[in-house]
Coordinates of C-alpha atoms in Angstrom, one line a residue:
Chain A
M15 CA -7.3 25.9 -44.4
F16 CA -4.5 24.2 -42.5
L17 CA -5.3 26.1 -39.3
L18 CA -9.0 25.2 -39.6
A19 CA -8.1 21.5 -40.0
L20 CA -5.7 21.7 -37.0
F21 CA -8.4 23.3 -34.8
T22 CA -11.0 20.8 -35.9
F23 CA -8.6 17.9 -35.1
A24 CA -7.6 19.4 -31.7
G25 CA -11.3 20.1 -30.9
S26 CA -12.4 16.6 -31.8
L27 CA -9.6 15.1 -29.8
T28 CA -10.5 17.2 -26.8
V29 CA -14.1 16.2 -27.0
A30 CA -13.2 12.5 -27.5
L31 CA -10.9 12.6 -24.4
A32 CA -13.5 14.4 -22.3
L33 CA -16.1 11.8 -23.3
F34 CA -13.7 8.9 -22.6
F35 CA -12.9 10.3 -19.2
W36 CA -16.5 10.9 -18.4
Y37 CA -17.4 7.4 -19.4
Q38 CA -14.5 5.9 -17.6
G39 CA -15.5 7.8 -14.3
D40 CA -13.6 7.5 -11.1
S41 CA -13.8 5.7 -7.7
E42 CA -16.3 7.0 -5.2
I43 CA -15.4 5.6 -1.8
V44 CA -17.7 6.4 1.1
F45 CA -18.2 5.3 4.7
K46 CA -21.9 4.6 4.7
T47 CA -22.6 5.7 8.2
E48 CA -26.3 5.8 7.6
A49 CA -26.1 2.1 7.0
A50 CA -24.0 1.4 10.1
H51 CA -25.3 -1.5 12.3
T52 CA -24.6 -3.7 15.2
F53 CA -24.4 -0.8 17.6
Q54 CA -23.1 -1.7 21.0
V55 CA -22.7 0.7 24.0
K56 CA -21.4 -1.0 27.2
H57 CA -21.2 0.8 30.5
E58 CA -18.7 -0.4 33.1
P59 CA -19.4 1.8 36.1
L60 CA -16.8 0.2 38.3
K61 CA -14.0 0.9 35.9
R62 CA -15.7 4.2 34.8
E63 CA -15.5 3.1 31.2
I64 CA -17.8 3.1 28.3
Y65 CA -17.2 0.9 25.3
C66 CA -18.9 1.8 22.0
R67 CA -18.7 -0.3 18.8
C68 CA -20.5 -0.5 15.5
L69 CA -20.0 -1.8 12.0
I70 CA -19.8 0.6 9.1
P71 CA -19.9 -0.4 5.4
L72 CA -17.1 1.1 3.3
T73 CA -18.3 1.1 -0.2
N74 CA -16.8 2.0 -3.6
Q75 CA -19.8 3.1 -5.6
G76 CA -17.8 4.5 -8.4
R77 CA -16.8 3.0 -11.8
Q78 CA -13.1 2.6 -11.0
H79 CA -11.0 1.0 -8.3
G80 CA -9.8 3.3 -5.6
M81 CA -7.6 3.3 -2.5
V82 CA -8.1 4.4 1.1
I83 CA -4.7 5.3 2.3
N84 CA -5.4 7.0 5.6
V85 CA -8.3 7.0 8.1
F86 CA -8.4 9.0 11.3
C87 CA -11.2 9.1 13.9
Q88 CA -11.8 11.9 16.2
P89 CA -14.5 12.3 18.8
M90 CA -16.3 15.6 18.7
Y91 CA -15.3 18.2 21.3
Y92 CA -17.8 18.5 24.2
G93 CA -16.3 21.3 26.2
K94 CA -14.6 21.3 29.6
I95 CA -15.8 17.8 30.5
M96 CA -13.3 16.5 27.9
E97 CA -10.5 17.2 30.4
K98 CA -11.8 14.4 32.5
L99 CA -12.2 12.0 29.7
E100 CA -9.8 9.9 27.7
M101 CA -11.3 8.7 24.4
I102 CA -9.6 6.2 22.2
P103 CA -11.2 5.6 18.8
R104 CA -10.1 2.9 16.5
L105 CA -11.3 1.9 13.1
R106 CA -10.3 -1.2 11.1
L107 CA -11.3 -3.2 8.2
C108 CA -13.0 -6.3 9.6
R109 CA -11.1 -8.7 7.3
E110 CA -7.8 -7.3 8.7
P111 CA -6.5 -8.0 12.2
L112 CA -6.6 -5.0 14.6
R113 CA -3.1 -3.5 14.9
K114 CA -2.5 -2.4 18.5
N115 CA -1.6 1.2 17.5
G116 CA -4.6 1.4 15.2
Y117 CA -2.5 1.8 12.1
W118 CA -4.6 1.8 9.0
E119 CA -2.9 -0.1 6.2
A120 CA -3.6 1.4 2.8
V121 CA -6.1 -0.7 0.9
I122 CA -7.6 -1.0 -2.6
I123 CA -11.4 -1.0 -2.7
K124 CA -12.5 -2.4 -6.0
K125 CA -15.3 -0.8 -7.9
K126 CA -18.8 -1.8 -6.7
T127 CA -17.6 -3.6 -3.7
T128 CA -18.4 -3.1 0.0
H129 CA -16.2 -4.0 3.0
L130 CA -17.2 -3.9 6.6
T131 CA -15.3 -1.8 9.0
E132 CA -15.5 -1.8 12.7
L133 CA -15.4 1.4 14.8
E134 CA -14.5 1.1 18.5
V135 CA -14.4 3.9 21.0
K136 CA -13.2 3.4 24.5
I137 CA -14.1 6.2 26.9
R138 CA -12.3 6.3 30.3
A139 CA -13.7 8.9 32.7
Q140 CA -12.5 10.5 35.8
I141 CA -16.1 11.2 36.8
D142 CA -18.9 8.8 37.4
L143 CA -20.7 7.6 34.2
K144 CA -24.1 9.1 35.2
S145 CA -22.6 12.6 35.2
L146 CA -20.8 11.9 32.0
V147 CA -23.9 10.6 30.2
K148 CA -25.9 13.6 31.5
E149 CA -23.5 16.0 30.0
V150 CA -22.7 14.0 26.8
P151 CA -25.8 11.9 26.0
R152 CA -24.6 11.4 22.4
L153 CA -21.1 10.9 21.2
T154 CA -20.3 12.0 17.7
V155 CA -17.2 10.5 16.1
L156 CA -15.7 12.2 13.0
I157 CA -14.1 9.9 10.5
Y158 CA -11.6 11.6 8.2
Y159 CA -10.4 9.5 5.3
Q160 CA -8.0 10.1 2.4
T161 CA -8.9 8.3 -0.9
V162 CA -6.9 8.1 -4.1
G163 CA -8.5 7.5 -7.5
R164 CA -7.9 8.4 -11.1
N165 CA -8.6 12.0 -10.3
G166 CA -6.2 12.3 -7.4
I167 CA -6.3 12.5 -3.7
Q168 CA -9.4 13.5 -1.8
L169 CA -10.0 14.1 1.9
Q170 CA -13.4 13.2 3.0
L171 CA -15.4 13.2 6.2
A172 CA -18.1 11.0 7.6
E173 CA -19.7 11.2 11.0
I174 CA -21.4 8.7 13.3
Q175 CA -23.2 9.0 16.6
F176 CA -23.4 6.7 19.6
D177 CA -26.3 7.1 22.0
L178 CA -24.5 6.8 25.4
N179 CA -27.9 6.7 27.2
Q180 CA -28.7 3.3 25.6
G181 CA -25.8 1.6 27.2
V182 CA -26.0 -1.9 28.6
L183 CA -24.7 -2.1 32.1
N184 CA -21.8 -4.3 32.8
G185 CA -20.2 -4.8 36.2
Chain B
M19 CA 19.3 -30.2 -7.3
S20 CA 18.0 -29.9 -3.8
V21 CA 18.2 -26.5 -2.2
E22 CA 17.4 -25.2 1.2
V23 CA 15.6 -21.8 1.4
I24 CA 16.2 -19.8 4.5
S25 CA 14.1 -16.7 5.0
L26 CA 15.6 -14.2 7.4
N27 CA 13.6 -12.0 9.7
T28 CA 14.8 -8.4 10.0
K29 CA 13.6 -5.2 11.5
I30 CA 11.6 -2.8 9.3
I31 CA 14.2 -1.4 6.9
T32 CA 14.0 2.3 6.2
P33 CA 15.8 4.8 4.0
E34 CA 18.1 5.5 7.0
D35 CA 19.5 2.0 6.8
D36 CA 22.5 0.9 4.8
L37 CA 21.8 -2.3 3.0
L38 CA 25.2 -3.8 3.5
E39 CA 25.0 -3.1 7.2
V40 CA 21.5 -4.7 7.4
I41 CA 23.0 -7.8 5.6
A42 CA 25.9 -7.8 8.1
A43 CA 23.5 -7.7 11.0
Y44 CA 20.9 -10.2 9.9
A45 CA 22.3 -12.5 7.3
K46 CA 26.1 -12.7 7.8
P47 CA 25.9 -15.0 10.9
F48 CA 24.0 -17.5 8.8
L49 CA 26.0 -17.2 5.5
K50 CA 28.2 -20.1 4.4
T51 CA 30.5 -20.4 1.4
G52 CA 28.5 -21.4 -1.7
D53 CA 25.3 -19.7 -0.5
T54 CA 23.3 -17.3 -2.6
L55 CA 21.9 -14.3 -0.8
V56 CA 18.7 -13.0 -2.4
V57 CA 17.5 -9.5 -1.5
A58 CA 14.0 -8.2 -2.1
E59 CA 13.8 -5.5 -4.8
S60 CA 11.7 -3.2 -2.7
V61 CA 14.1 -3.3 0.2
V62 CA 17.0 -2.3 -2.0
A63 CA 14.9 0.6 -3.3
I64 CA 13.9 1.7 0.2
T65 CA 17.5 1.8 1.4
Q66 CA 18.3 3.9 -1.7
G67 CA 15.6 6.3 -0.6
R68 CA 13.6 5.6 -3.7
I69 CA 10.2 6.1 -2.1
I70 CA 7.9 9.1 -2.3
R71 CA 4.5 9.9 -0.7
P72 CA 1.8 10.7 -3.3
D73 CA 1.0 13.9 -1.3
H74 CA 4.5 15.1 -2.4
V75 CA 3.8 14.6 -6.1
K76 CA 1.9 17.0 -8.2
P77 CA 0.7 15.2 -11.3
G78 CA 1.1 17.2 -14.4
F79 CA -1.3 17.4 -17.4
W80 CA 0.3 14.5 -19.3
A81 CA 0.5 12.2 -16.3
R82 CA -3.2 12.7 -15.7
I83 CA -4.0 12.0 -19.3
L84 CA -1.7 8.9 -19.7
A85 CA -2.7 7.3 -16.4
R86 CA -6.3 7.2 -17.7
F87 CA -5.2 4.8 -20.4
I88 CA -3.5 2.3 -18.1
H89 CA -5.7 -0.6 -16.8
Q90 CA -6.9 0.2 -13.3
D91 CA -5.1 -2.9 -11.9
G92 CA -1.7 -1.5 -12.9
S93 CA 0.5 0.7 -10.7
L94 CA 0.6 3.4 -13.4
S95 CA -3.1 3.9 -13.4
S96 CA -2.6 6.4 -10.6
P97 CA -1.5 9.9 -11.9
Y98 CA 1.0 10.1 -9.0
A99 CA 2.9 7.0 -10.0
M100 CA 2.8 8.1 -13.7
Q101 CA 4.2 11.5 -12.7
V102 CA 7.0 9.8 -10.8
I103 CA 7.8 7.7 -13.9
M104 CA 7.8 10.8 -16.1
R105 CA 10.2 12.5 -13.7
E106 CA 12.4 9.4 -13.7
G107 CA 12.5 8.5 -17.4
G108 CA 11.6 11.9 -18.9
T109 CA 8.2 13.2 -20.1
L110 CA 9.1 13.1 -23.7
R111 CA 10.3 9.5 -23.6
T112 CA 7.1 8.4 -21.7
L113 CA 4.9 10.2 -24.2
A114 CA 6.8 8.7 -27.2
A115 CA 6.5 5.2 -25.6
F116 CA 2.8 5.8 -25.0
C117 CA 2.2 6.8 -28.7
V118 CA 4.2 3.9 -30.1
A119 CA 2.5 1.5 -27.7
A120 CA -0.9 2.8 -28.6
L121 CA -0.2 2.4 -32.4
A122 CA 1.3 -1.1 -31.9
R123 CA -1.8 -2.1 -30.0
L124 CA -4.3 -0.6 -32.4
L125 CA -2.5 -1.8 -35.6
L126 CA -0.7 -5.0 -34.6
G127 CA -2.8 -6.0 -31.5
R128 CA 0.5 -6.2 -29.5
R129 CA 0.4 -5.4 -25.8
G130 CA 3.1 -4.3 -23.4
D131 CA 5.2 -2.0 -25.6
F132 CA 4.7 0.9 -23.3
Y133 CA 6.5 -0.9 -20.5
R134 CA 9.3 -2.0 -22.8
L135 CA 9.8 1.4 -24.3
A136 CA 9.3 3.7 -21.3
G137 CA 12.1 2.1 -19.3
E138 CA 12.5 -0.6 -16.7
Q139 CA 11.1 1.5 -13.9
T140 CA 7.6 1.4 -15.4
S141 CA 7.4 -2.3 -14.6
L142 CA 9.2 -2.1 -11.2
I143 CA 7.3 0.8 -9.7
D144 CA 4.9 -0.1 -6.9
D145 CA 2.0 2.3 -6.3
I146 CA 0.4 3.0 -2.9
T147 CA -0.7 -0.3 -1.3
G148 CA 2.0 -2.1 -3.3
T149 CA 4.6 -2.5 -0.5
M150 CA 4.3 -3.7 3.1
P151 CA 3.6 -1.3 5.9
P152 CA 4.9 1.3 6.8
F153 CA 5.6 1.9 3.0
D154 CA 2.1 1.0 2.0
K155 CA 1.3 4.8 1.8
H156 CA 4.3 5.4 -0.5
I157 CA 5.1 5.0 -4.2
V158 CA 8.2 2.8 -4.3
L159 CA 10.4 2.9 -7.4
G160 CA 12.6 0.1 -8.5
P161 CA 16.2 0.1 -7.3
R162 CA 19.0 2.1 -8.9
E163 CA 22.0 0.2 -10.3
P164 CA 21.0 -3.3 -9.0
E165 CA 24.1 -4.9 -10.8
K166 CA 26.4 -2.7 -8.7
V167 CA 24.5 -3.6 -5.5
V168 CA 24.9 -7.4 -6.0
A169 CA 28.6 -6.9 -6.9
E170 CA 29.1 -5.0 -3.6
I171 CA 27.3 -7.8 -1.6
K172 CA 29.5 -10.4 -3.3
H173 CA 32.6 -8.3 -2.6
R174 CA 31.9 -7.8 1.0
F175 CA 30.3 -11.1 2.1
G176 CA 31.9 -13.5 -0.5
V177 CA 28.6 -15.1 -1.5
E178 CA 26.6 -15.0 -4.7
A179 CA 23.9 -12.3 -4.6
A180 CA 20.7 -11.5 -6.4
I181 CA 17.9 -8.9 -6.3
I182 CA 14.5 -10.3 -7.1
D183 CA 11.0 -8.9 -7.5
A184 CA 8.7 -11.6 -6.4
N185 CA 5.1 -11.5 -5.4
D186 CA 2.3 -13.8 -4.2
L187 CA 0.8 -14.0 -7.7
G188 CA 3.5 -16.4 -8.8
K189 CA 5.4 -13.8 -10.8
S190 CA 9.1 -13.1 -10.1
K191 CA 11.7 -11.1 -11.9
L192 CA 15.4 -11.3 -11.5
L193 CA 16.7 -7.7 -11.5
A194 CA 20.4 -8.5 -11.0
A195 CA 22.5 -11.5 -10.1
T196 CA 26.2 -12.2 -9.8
P197 CA 27.7 -14.4 -12.6
G198 CA 27.8 -17.6 -10.6
I199 CA 24.0 -17.9 -10.1
D200 CA 21.7 -20.4 -11.7
R201 CA 19.1 -17.8 -12.8
S202 CA 16.4 -20.3 -13.9
L203 CA 16.7 -22.2 -10.6
L204 CA 16.3 -19.0 -8.6
L205 CA 13.3 -17.9 -10.6
R206 CA 11.7 -21.3 -10.0
I207 CA 12.3 -21.1 -6.2
F208 CA 10.9 -17.5 -6.1
K209 CA 7.8 -18.4 -8.0
R210 CA 6.5 -19.4 -4.6
N211 CA 7.8 -16.2 -3.1
P212 CA 9.4 -17.6 0.1
A213 CA 10.0 -14.0 1.4
G214 CA 6.3 -13.3 1.5
N215 CA 4.5 -10.1 0.4
A216 CA 2.9 -8.9 3.5
D217 CA 4.0 -8.4 7.1
Q218 CA 6.6 -11.3 7.2
Q219 CA 9.6 -8.9 7.4
T220 CA 11.8 -11.5 5.6
P221 CA 13.4 -9.4 2.9
L222 CA 16.6 -11.5 2.9
V223 CA 16.7 -15.1 1.8
I224 CA 19.6 -17.5 1.7
V225 CA 19.5 -20.2 -0.9
R226 CA 21.8 -23.1 0.0
K227 CA 22.5 -26.2 -1.9
A228 CA 21.1 -28.8 0.6
R229 CA 23.4 -31.5 2.0
R230 CA 21.8 -32.4 5.3
K231 CA 19.1 -30.9 7.4
A232 CA 20.3 -28.0 9.6
S233 CA 18.7 -27.0 12.9
S234 CA 19.4 -23.4 13.6
P235 CA 16.3 -21.9 15.4
G236 CA 16.7 -18.4 14.1
P237 CA 15.6 -18.1 10.5
V238 CA 12.6 -19.7 8.7
R239 CA 13.7 -22.6 6.7
R240 CA 12.1 -24.3 3.8
S241 CA 13.4 -26.9 1.4
G242 CA 12.8 -26.8 -2.3
R243 CA 13.8 -28.4 -5.6

């Protein structure tokens, strides 16, 4: 009888906790690359540089606050041509000033809020831009980000593409 | 009484630094007899190595459960910070504090018992984002033996010393102070957090009874009452 009561109590408590945790939910922070806008691709043939920029919403669509503690950007690998290119990607929260070394300061993203982030990629080429664009017509940038919520640390990935063909000529 | 508040810029202070040497380098040239040197709580903790990356913490079963019951604005709502507190104060004590606090809240409507019972570190811990870069990605605990630290500062530099936890929300807490300090005056001054909470890099503040205006170009000076 005692054991039955104990098991019933433990079972009810487990179910109650599970329901509470389910109802409470967690943060769900995502870089909404599909909603990215204000794309800019500038060609500077004299300097052999291409400057890419866009704004990406960073949204917490979960039911709890969460934190983004690290963000790293990495352009995709495009083969041997990469030896002749220097690519410097930087991502920052628009409300924060850009740190010269690109340091991402850990930030709390409150539930149901969206913050704009700015992604910049500077490409310096040792070859002329026409050859570069011919070989790499689209530049994919991978965004790895580490979030922390009630459930722990998660490493997530987003990707975004710049059309290098659609560049505006400068210089 | 009029006081002059002088915020001192320092380099980024890391666990490799010795607090007394930092004070010797950045504050000693400006210290005068009768001054009070106030040190930011997080800087004392950092020099004591009381920082940990969340990646190096494995939250246990109880930390995951208990963290769920802490309001999401609190540092302990993260299972990592909760695990660190359990490691610091003991799992049993934390669990007991939680149970008593839950009962007190349900039956008496009283809040805050968990922080009173689980130990001082529960209210001093800063979760990720709680400290200025480069420690924004760390969990920063409260300092160990703050009374001993202020006594050492007084012994070496001959001035009154205090460790304070101040923030931009107008809340400040005096962790330790040498006996000659007017605690209420200090708390009033630090309600405005003259050391700043972000990138100011001014973790040392001299509080000086104002006589006349000084003109040293080094530190940031403010006057207060």
